[in-house]
Tab-separated table of C-alpha atoms in Angstrom:
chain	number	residue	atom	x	y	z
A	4	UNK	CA	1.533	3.026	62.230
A	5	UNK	CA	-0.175	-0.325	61.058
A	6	UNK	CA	2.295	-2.250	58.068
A	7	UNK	CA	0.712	-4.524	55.965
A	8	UNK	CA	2.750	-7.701	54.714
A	9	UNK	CA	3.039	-8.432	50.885
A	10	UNK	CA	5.711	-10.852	49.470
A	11	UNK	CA	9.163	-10.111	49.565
A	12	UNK	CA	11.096	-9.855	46.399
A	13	UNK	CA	8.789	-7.700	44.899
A	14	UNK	CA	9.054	-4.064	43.784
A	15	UNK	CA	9.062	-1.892	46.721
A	16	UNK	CA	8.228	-5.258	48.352
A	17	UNK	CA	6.152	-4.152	51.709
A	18	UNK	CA	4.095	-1.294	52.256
A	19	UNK	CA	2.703	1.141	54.850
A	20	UNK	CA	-0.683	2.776	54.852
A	21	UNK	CA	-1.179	0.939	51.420
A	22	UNK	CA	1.445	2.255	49.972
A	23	UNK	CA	4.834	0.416	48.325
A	24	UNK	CA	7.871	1.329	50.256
A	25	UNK	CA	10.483	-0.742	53.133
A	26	UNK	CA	10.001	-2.855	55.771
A	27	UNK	CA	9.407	-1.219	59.330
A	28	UNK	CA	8.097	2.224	58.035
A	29	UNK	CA	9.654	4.770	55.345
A	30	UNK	CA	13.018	4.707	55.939
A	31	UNK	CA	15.564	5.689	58.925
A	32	UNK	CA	17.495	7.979	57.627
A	33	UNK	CA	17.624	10.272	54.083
A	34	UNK	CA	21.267	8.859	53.655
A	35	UNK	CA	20.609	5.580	54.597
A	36	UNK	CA	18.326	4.909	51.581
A	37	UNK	CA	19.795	2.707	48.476
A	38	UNK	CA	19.175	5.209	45.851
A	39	UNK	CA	21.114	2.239	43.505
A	40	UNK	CA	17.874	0.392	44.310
A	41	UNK	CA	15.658	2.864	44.065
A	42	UNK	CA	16.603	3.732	41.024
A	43	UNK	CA	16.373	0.122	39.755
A	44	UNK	CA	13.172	-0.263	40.705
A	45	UNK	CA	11.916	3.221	38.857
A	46	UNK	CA	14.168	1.771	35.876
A	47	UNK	CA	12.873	-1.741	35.698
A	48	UNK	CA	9.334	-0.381	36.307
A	49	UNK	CA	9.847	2.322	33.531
A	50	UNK	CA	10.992	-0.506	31.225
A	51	UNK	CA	7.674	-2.368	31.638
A	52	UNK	CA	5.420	0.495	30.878
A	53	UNK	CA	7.412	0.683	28.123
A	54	UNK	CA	7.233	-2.876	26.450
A	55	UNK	CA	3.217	-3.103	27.360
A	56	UNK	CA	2.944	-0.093	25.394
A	57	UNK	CA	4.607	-1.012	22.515
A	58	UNK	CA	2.969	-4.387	22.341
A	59	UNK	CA	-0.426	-2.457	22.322
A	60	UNK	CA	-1.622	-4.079	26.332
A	61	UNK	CA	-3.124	-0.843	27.563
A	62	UNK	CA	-4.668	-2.311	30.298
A	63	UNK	CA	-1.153	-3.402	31.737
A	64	UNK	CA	0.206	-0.105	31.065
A	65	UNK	CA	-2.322	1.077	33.179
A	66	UNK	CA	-1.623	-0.952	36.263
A	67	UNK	CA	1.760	-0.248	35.540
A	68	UNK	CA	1.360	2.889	35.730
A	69	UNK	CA	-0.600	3.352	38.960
A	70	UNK	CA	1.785	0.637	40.509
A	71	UNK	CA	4.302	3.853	39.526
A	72	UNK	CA	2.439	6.118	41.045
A	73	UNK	CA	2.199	4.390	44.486
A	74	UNK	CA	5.762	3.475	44.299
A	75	UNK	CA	8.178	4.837	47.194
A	76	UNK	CA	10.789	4.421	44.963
A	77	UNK	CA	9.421	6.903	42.522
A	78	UNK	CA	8.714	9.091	45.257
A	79	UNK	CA	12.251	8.798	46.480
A	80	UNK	CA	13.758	9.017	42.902
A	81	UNK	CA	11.392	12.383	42.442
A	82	UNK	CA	12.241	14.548	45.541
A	83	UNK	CA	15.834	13.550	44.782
A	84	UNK	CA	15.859	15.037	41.268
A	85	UNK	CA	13.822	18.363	42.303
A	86	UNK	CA	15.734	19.118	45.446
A	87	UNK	CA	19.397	18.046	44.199
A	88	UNK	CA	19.784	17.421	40.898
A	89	UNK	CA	18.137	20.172	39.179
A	90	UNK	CA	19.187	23.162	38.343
A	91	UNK	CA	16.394	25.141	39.575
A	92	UNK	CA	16.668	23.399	42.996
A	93	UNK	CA	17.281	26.225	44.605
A	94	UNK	CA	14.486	28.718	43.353
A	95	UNK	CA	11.166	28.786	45.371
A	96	UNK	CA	8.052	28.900	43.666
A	97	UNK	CA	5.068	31.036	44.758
A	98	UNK	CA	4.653	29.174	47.932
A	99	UNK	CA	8.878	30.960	48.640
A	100	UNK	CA	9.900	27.687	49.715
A	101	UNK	CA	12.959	25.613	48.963
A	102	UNK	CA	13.780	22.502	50.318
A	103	UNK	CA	17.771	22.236	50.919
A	104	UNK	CA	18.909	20.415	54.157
A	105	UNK	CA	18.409	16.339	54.498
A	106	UNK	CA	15.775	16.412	57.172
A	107	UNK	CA	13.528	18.769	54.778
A	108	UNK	CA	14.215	15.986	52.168
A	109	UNK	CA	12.965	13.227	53.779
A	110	UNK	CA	9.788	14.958	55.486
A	111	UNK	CA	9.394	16.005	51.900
A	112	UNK	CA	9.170	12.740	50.668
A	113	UNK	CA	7.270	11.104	53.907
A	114	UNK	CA	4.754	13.852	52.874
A	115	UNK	CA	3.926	13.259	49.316
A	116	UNK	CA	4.193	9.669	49.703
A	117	UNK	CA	1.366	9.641	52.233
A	118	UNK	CA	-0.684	12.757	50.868
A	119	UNK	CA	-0.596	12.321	47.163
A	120	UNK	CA	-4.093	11.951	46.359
A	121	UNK	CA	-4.893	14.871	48.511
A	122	UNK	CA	-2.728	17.436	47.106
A	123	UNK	CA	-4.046	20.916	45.020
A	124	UNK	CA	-1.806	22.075	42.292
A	125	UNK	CA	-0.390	25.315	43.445
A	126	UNK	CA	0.186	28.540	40.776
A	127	UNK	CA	3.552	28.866	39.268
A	128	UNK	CA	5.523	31.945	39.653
A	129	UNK	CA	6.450	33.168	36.614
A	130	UNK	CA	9.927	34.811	36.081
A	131	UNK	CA	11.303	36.429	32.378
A	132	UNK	CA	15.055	34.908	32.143
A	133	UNK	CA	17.361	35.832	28.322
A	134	UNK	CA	16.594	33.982	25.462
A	135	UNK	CA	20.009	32.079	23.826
A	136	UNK	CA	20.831	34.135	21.107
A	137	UNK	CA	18.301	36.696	20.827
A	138	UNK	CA	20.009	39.762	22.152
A	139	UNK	CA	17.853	41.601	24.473
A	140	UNK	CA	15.063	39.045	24.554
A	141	UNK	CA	13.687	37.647	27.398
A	142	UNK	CA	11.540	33.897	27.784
A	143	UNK	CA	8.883	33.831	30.083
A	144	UNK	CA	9.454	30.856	32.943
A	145	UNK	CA	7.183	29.066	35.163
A	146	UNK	CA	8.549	27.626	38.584
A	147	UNK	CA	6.157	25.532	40.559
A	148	UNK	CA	5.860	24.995	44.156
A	149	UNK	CA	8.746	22.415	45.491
A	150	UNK	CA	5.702	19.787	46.193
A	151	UNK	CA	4.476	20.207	42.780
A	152	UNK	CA	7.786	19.866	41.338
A	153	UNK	CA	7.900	16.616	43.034
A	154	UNK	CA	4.398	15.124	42.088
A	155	UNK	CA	5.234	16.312	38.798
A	156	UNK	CA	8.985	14.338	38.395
A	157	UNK	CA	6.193	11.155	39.863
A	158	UNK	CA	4.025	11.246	36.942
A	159	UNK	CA	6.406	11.784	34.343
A	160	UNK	CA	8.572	8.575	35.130
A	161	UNK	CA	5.026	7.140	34.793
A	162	UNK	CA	3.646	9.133	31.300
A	163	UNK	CA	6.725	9.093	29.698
A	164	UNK	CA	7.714	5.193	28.679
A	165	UNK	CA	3.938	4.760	27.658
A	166	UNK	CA	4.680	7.450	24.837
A	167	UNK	CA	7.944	6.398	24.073
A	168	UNK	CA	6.877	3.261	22.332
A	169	UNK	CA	4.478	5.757	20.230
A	170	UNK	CA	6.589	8.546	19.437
A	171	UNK	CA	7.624	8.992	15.896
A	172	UNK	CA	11.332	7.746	15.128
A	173	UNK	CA	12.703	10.985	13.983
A	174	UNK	CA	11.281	12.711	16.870
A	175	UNK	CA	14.563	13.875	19.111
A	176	UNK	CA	13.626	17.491	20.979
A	177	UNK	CA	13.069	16.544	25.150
A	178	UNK	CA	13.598	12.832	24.242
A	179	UNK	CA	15.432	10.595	26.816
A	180	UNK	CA	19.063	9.926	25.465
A	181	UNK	CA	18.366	12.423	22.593
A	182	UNK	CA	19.691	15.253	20.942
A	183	UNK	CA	20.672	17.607	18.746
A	184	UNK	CA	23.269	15.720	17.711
A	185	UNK	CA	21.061	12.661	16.718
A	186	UNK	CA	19.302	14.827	14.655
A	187	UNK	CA	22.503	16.348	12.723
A	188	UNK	CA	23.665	12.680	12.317
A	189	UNK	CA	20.429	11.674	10.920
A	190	UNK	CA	20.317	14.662	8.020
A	191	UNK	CA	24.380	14.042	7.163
A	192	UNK	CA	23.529	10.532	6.495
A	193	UNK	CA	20.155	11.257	5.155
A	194	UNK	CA	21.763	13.841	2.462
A	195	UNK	CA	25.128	12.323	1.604
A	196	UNK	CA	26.139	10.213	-1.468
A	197	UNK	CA	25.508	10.823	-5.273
A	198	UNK	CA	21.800	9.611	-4.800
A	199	UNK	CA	20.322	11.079	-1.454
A	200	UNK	CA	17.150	9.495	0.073
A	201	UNK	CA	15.776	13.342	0.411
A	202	UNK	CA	16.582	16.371	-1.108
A	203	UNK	CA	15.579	19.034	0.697
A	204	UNK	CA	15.180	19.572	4.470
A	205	UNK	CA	11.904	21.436	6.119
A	206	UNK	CA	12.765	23.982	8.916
A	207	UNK	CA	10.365	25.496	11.167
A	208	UNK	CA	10.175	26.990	14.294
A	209	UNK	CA	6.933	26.588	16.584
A	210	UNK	CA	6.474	30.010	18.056
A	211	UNK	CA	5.610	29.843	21.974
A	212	UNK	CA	4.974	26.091	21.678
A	213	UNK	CA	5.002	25.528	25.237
A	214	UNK	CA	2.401	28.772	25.923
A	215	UNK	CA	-0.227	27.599	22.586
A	216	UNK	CA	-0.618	23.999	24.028
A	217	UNK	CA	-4.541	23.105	24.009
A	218	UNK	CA	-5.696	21.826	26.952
A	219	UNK	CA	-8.756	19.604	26.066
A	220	UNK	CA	-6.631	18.259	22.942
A	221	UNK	CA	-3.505	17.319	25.235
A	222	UNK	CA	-6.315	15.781	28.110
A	223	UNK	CA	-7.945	13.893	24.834
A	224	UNK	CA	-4.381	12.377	24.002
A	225	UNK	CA	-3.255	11.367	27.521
A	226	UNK	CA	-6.899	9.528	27.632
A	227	UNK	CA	-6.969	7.281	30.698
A	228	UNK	CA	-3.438	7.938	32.237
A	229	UNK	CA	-4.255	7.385	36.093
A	230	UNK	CA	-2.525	11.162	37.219
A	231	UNK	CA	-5.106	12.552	34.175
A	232	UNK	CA	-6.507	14.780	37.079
A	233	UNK	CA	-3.555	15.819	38.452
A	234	UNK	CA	-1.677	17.114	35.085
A	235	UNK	CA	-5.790	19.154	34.113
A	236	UNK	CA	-4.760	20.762	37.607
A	237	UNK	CA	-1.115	21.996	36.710
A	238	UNK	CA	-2.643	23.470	33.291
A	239	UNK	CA	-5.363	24.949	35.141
A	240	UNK	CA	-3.301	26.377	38.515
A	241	UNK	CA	-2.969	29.633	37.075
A	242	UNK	CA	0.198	32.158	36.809
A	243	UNK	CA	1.487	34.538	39.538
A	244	UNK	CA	3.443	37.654	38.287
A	245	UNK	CA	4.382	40.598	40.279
A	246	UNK	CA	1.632	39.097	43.003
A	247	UNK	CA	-0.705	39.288	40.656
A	248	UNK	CA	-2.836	36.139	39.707
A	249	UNK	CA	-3.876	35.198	35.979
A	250	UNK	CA	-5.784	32.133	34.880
A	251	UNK	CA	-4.058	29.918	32.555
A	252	UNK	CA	-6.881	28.538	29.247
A	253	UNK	CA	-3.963	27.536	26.949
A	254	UNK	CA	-0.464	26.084	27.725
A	255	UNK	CA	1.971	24.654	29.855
A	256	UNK	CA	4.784	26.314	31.743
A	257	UNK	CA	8.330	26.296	30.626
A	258	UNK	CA	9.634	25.163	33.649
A	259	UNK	CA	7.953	22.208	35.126
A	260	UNK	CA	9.084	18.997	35.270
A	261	UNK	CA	6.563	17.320	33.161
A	262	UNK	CA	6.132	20.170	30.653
A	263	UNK	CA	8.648	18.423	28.143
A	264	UNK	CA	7.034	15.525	28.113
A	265	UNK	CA	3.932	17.106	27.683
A	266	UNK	CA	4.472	19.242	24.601
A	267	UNK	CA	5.817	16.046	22.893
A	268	UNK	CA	2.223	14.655	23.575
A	269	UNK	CA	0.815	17.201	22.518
A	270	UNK	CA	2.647	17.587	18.884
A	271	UNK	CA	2.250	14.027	18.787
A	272	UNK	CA	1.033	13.236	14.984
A	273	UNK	CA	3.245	15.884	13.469
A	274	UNK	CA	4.732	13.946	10.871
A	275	UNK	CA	1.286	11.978	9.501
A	276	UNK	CA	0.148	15.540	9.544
A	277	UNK	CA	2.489	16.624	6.995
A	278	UNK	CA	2.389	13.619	5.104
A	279	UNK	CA	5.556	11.763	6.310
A	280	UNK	CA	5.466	7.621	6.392
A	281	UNK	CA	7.722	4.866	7.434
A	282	UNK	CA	8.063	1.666	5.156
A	283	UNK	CA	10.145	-1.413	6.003
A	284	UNK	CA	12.136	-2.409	2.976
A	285	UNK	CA	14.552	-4.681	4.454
A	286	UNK	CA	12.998	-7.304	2.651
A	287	UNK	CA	12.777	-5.961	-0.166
A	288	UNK	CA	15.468	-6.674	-3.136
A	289	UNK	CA	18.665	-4.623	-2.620
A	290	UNK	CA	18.641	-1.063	-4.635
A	291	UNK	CA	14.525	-1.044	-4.459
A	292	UNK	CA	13.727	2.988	-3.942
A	293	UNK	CA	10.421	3.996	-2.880
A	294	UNK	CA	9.460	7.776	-3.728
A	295	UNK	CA	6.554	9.045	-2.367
A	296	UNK	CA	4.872	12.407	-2.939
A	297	UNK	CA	1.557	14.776	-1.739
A	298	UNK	CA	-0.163	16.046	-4.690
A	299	UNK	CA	-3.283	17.009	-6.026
A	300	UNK	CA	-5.564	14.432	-8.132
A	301	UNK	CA	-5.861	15.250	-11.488
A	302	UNK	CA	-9.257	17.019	-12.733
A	303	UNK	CA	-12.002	14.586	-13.282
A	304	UNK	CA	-10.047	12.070	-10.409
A	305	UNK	CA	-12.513	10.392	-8.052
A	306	UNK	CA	-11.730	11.911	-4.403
A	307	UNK	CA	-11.518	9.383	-1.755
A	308	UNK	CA	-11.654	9.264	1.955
A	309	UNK	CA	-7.839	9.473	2.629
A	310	UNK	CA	-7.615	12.282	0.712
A	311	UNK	CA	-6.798	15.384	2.853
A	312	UNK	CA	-7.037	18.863	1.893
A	313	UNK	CA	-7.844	18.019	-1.334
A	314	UNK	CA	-4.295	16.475	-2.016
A	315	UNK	CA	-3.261	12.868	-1.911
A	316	UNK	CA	-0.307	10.425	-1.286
A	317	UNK	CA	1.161	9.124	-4.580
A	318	UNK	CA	4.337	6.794	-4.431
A	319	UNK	CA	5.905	4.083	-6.609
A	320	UNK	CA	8.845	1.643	-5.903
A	321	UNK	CA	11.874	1.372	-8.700
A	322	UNK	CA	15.163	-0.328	-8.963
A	323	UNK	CA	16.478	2.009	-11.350
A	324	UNK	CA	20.123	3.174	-10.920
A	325	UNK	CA	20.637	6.804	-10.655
A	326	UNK	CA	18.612	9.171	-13.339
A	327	UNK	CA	17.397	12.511	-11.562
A	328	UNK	CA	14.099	12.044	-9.975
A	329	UNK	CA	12.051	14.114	-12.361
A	330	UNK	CA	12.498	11.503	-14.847
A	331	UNK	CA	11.787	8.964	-12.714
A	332	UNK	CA	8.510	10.408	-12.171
A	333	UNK	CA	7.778	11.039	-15.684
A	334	UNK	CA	7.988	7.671	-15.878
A	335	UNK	CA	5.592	7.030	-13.638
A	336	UNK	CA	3.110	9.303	-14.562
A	337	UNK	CA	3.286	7.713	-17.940
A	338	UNK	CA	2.177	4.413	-16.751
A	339	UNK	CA	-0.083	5.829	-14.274
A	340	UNK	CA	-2.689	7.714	-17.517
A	341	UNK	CA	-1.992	3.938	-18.870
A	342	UNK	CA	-3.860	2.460	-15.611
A	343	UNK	CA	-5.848	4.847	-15.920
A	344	UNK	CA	-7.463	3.760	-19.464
A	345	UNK	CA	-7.748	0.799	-18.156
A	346	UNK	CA	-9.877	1.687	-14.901
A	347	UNK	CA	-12.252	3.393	-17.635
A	348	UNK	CA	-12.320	0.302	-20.091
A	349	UNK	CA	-13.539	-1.878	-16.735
A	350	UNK	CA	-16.135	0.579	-15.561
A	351	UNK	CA	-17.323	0.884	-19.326
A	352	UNK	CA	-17.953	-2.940	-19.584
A	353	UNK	CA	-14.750	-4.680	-19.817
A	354	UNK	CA	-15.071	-6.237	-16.291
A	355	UNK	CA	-18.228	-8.320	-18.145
A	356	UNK	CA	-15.232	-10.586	-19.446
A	357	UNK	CA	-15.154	-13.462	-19.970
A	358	UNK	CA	-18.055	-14.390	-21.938
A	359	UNK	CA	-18.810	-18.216	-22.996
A	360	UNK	CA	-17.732	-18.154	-26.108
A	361	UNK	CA	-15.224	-16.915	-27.923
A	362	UNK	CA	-16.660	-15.140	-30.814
A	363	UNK	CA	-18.856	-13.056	-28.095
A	364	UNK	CA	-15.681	-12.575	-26.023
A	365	UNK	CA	-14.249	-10.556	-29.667
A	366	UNK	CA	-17.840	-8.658	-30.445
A	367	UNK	CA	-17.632	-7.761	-26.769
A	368	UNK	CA	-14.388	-6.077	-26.935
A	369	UNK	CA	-15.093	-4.718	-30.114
A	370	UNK	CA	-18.355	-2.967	-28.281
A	371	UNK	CA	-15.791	-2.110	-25.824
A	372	UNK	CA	-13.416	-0.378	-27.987
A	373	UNK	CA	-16.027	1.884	-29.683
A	374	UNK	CA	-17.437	2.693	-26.218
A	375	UNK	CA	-14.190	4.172	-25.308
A	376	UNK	CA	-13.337	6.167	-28.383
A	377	UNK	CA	-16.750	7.655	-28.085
A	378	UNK	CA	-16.408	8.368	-24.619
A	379	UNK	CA	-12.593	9.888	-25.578
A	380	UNK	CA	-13.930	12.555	-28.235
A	381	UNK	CA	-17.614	13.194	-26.367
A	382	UNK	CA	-15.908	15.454	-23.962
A	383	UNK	CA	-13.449	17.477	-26.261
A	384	UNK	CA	-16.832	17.836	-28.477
A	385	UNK	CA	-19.652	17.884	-27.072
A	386	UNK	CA	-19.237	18.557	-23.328
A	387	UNK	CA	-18.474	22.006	-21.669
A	388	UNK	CA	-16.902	23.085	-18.636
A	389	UNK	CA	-16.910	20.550	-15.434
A	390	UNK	CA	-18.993	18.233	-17.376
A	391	UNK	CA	-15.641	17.256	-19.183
A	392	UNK	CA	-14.725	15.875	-16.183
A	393	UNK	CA	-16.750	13.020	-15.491
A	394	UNK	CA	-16.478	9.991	-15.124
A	395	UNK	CA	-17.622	6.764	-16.968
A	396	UNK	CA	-20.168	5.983	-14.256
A	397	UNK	CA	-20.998	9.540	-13.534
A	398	UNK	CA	-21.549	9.252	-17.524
A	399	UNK	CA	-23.631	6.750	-17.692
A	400	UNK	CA	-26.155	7.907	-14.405
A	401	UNK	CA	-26.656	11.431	-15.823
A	402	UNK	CA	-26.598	11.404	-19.346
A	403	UNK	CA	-26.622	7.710	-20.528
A	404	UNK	CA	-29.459	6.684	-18.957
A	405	UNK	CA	-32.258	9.661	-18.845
A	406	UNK	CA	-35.461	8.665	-20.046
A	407	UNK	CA	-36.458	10.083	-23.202
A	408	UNK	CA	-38.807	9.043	-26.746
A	409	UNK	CA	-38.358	8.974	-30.217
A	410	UNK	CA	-41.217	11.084	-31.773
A	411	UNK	CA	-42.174	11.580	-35.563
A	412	UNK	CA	-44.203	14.526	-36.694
A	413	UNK	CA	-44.709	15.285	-40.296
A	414	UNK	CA	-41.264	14.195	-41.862
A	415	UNK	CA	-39.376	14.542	-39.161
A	416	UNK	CA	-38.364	12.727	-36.082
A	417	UNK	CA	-37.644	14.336	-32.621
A	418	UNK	CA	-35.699	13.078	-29.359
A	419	UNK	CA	-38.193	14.419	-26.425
A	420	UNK	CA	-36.231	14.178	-23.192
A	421	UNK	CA	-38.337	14.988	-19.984
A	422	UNK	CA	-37.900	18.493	-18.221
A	423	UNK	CA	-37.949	17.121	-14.901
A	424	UNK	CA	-34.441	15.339	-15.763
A	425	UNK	CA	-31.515	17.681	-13.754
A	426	UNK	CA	-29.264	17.395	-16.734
A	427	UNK	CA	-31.765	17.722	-19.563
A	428	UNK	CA	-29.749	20.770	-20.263
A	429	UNK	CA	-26.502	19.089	-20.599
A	430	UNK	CA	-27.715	16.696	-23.149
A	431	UNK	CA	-29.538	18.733	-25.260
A	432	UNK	CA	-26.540	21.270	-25.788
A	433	UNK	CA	-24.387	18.871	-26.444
A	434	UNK	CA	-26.323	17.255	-29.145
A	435	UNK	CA	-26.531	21.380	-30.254
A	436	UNK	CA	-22.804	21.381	-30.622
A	437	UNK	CA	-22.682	18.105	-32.486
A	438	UNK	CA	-24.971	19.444	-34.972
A	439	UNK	CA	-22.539	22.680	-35.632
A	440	UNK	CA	-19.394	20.752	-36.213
A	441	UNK	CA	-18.484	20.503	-40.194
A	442	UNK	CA	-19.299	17.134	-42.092
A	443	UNK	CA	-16.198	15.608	-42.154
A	444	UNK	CA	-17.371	13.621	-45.729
């Protein structure tokens, strides 16, 4: 067996076959190997996947990750947890095969350190086992093969530090040193006090989350994770049940190593989904509150891009001591028609300002002023149904600017607007229900 020399005090330092692991071949003995080292190195490794993902360096979290990969430490680390530390250690997949006695162990691991690229994802047995609390109910579980289990433990100490540095903060199902009772700590602190920063709490329950999982959507999110071929095999392998084989097209099994890690991928983006954002305040003056809200523009409101679903994200900061939050936001809706009168007083020619002078500054405004009360009453009198609605600008391209000529016959004189014009119609019934109103002398 040819070894290959790298330089020492390095992780895994030298390597056989082009491969990290000790010096002078694998290792002797399965209980002669310093799993405090080995897991060190995983550890350390883990740790710098995880900074050069949060600093945004994908390219280093990619040769991080395939330095993972190809790590005999990982290996090591891997076999250890599927053949000793987990529970399901001693359950064969659909291969029947367990590993259990210390030369097993280490073959195991001499094998998928040198075969890893060559290995085909095996089918997972499936097995029904009861479901915590629901009586009679029964979960379905997937076990795959012992090797699997293995290549699987592999990539996740590889995939999962990348996503940790992406994963939303209040994010605590499968998490690493996460629980349940994070989560309870988080709502108690959340909803306690006289003025609580939320006041209600959304619960839901994601039926068979782990069985709905869409494959090309999870493949789009891992992107160019080096094992990206490896995890499309475990979601393709397919089921086994009562020796019968089924095709898997949606999912992940409830059972593998990397399947929790996986369905947090794939619900990645829950929370911008629903509308939920993070702001820093802490530098902000003490007692500043800011209340956001989803809800739907007002008729007439000009949609925008970040609009979703036809609602939008409305918030506004105060320093205002106590006061129930419907006031708060009565408040703020006042102000908000206030801005609003001013966005129309721009777009109907206040944004000309200044002028030279200051007389033409005045006849301007005056101009101005009259423009708006006209365009005030024109709706409530003259306009019907969505045209209401519009806009200054919309206004001003559709109505205020069609072409049209002042025609006298006899003793009158007649407004001719063109029948070509799309809202001829609009025009000429509004001038129809000016001329019905009384004459107010």
């Amino acid at each position: 067996m040819a070894t290959v020399a790298v330089p020492k005090d390095k992780l895994d330092a030298p390597a056989v076959l082009g491969v990290n692991g000790p010096e002078g071949g694998f290792f002797a003995d399965w209980n002669s190997i310093d799993w405090d080292g080995a897991q060190e190195n995983v550890r350390r490794l883990r740790q710098r996947i995880f900074t050069a993902s949060r600093d945004g360096d994908l390219a280093k979290v990619r040769n991080l990750q395939k330095l993972m990969l190809r790590s005999l430490s990982n290996t090591l680390v891997s076999v250890r947890r599927a053949t000793e530390i987990n529970a399901g250690r001693k359950t064969a997949g659909a291969d029947g095969q367990v590993v259990l006695t210390t030369p097993g162990k280490a073959e195991l691991a001499r094998f998928i350190q040198q075969r890893a690229s060559s290995w085909q994802a095996r089918p997972v047995r499936r097995v029904f086992i009861p479901k915590n609390g629901a009586g009679r109910k029964r979960r379905p579980l997937g076990i795959p093969v012992i090797i699997d289990r293995c290549h699987q433990a592999r990539a996740a100490n590889a995939l999962e530090p990348e996503w940790e540095a992406r994963f939303e903060a209040r994010s605590y199902g499968f998490r690493p040193g996460r629980g349940c009772h994070d989560a309870i700590g988080v709502i108690y602190n959340t909803l306690n006090g006289k003025n609580p920063g939320r006041v209600w709490i959304l619960d839901a329950d994601l039926a068979a989350a782990f069985d709905r999982i869409d494959h090309d959507h999870l493949l789009a999110q891992l992107g160019t994770f080096p094992a990206r071929d490896m995890v499309r095999q475990w979601l393709k392998a397919g089921v086994v049940e009562r020796g019968r084989f089924t095709p898997t097209q949606e999912g992940t099994p409830q059972g593998g190593v990397i399947s929790p890690v996986l369905l947090n991928v794939a619900l990645h983006g829950m929370e911008a989904a629903a509308g939920v954002r993070y702001y820093n305040l802490s530098t902000w003056p003490k007692g500043m509150r800011l209340i956001v809200r989803k809800e739907r523009p007002h008729p007439g409101a000009q949609l925008r891009f970040t609009d979703l679903d036809g609602l939008r994200l409305t918030c506004f900061a105060t320093n205002t001591k106590g006061g129930q939050l419907a006031d708060l936001e009565l408040r703020h809706r006042r102000r908000a028609r206030c801005e609003d009168r001013i966005r129309n007083a721009r777009d109907t020619g206040l944004r000309n300002l200044p002028l030279h002078e200051t007389a033409q500054n005045r006849i301007w405004l005056e101009i101005v002023s009259l423009a708006l009360d006209l365009l005030a009453w024109m709706p409530m009198l003259a306009l019907t149904g969505d045209t209401r609605r519009w806009e200054p600008k919309k206004l001003r391209l559709r109505l205020f600017s069609a072409a049209a000529q002042l025609v006298n016959t006899g003793r009158h004189r007649w407004l001719r607007f063109t029948a070509r014009w799309p809202w001829t119609d609009v025009i000429t019934h509004a001038i129809d229900r000016l001329h019905t109103l009384p004459n107010p002398g």
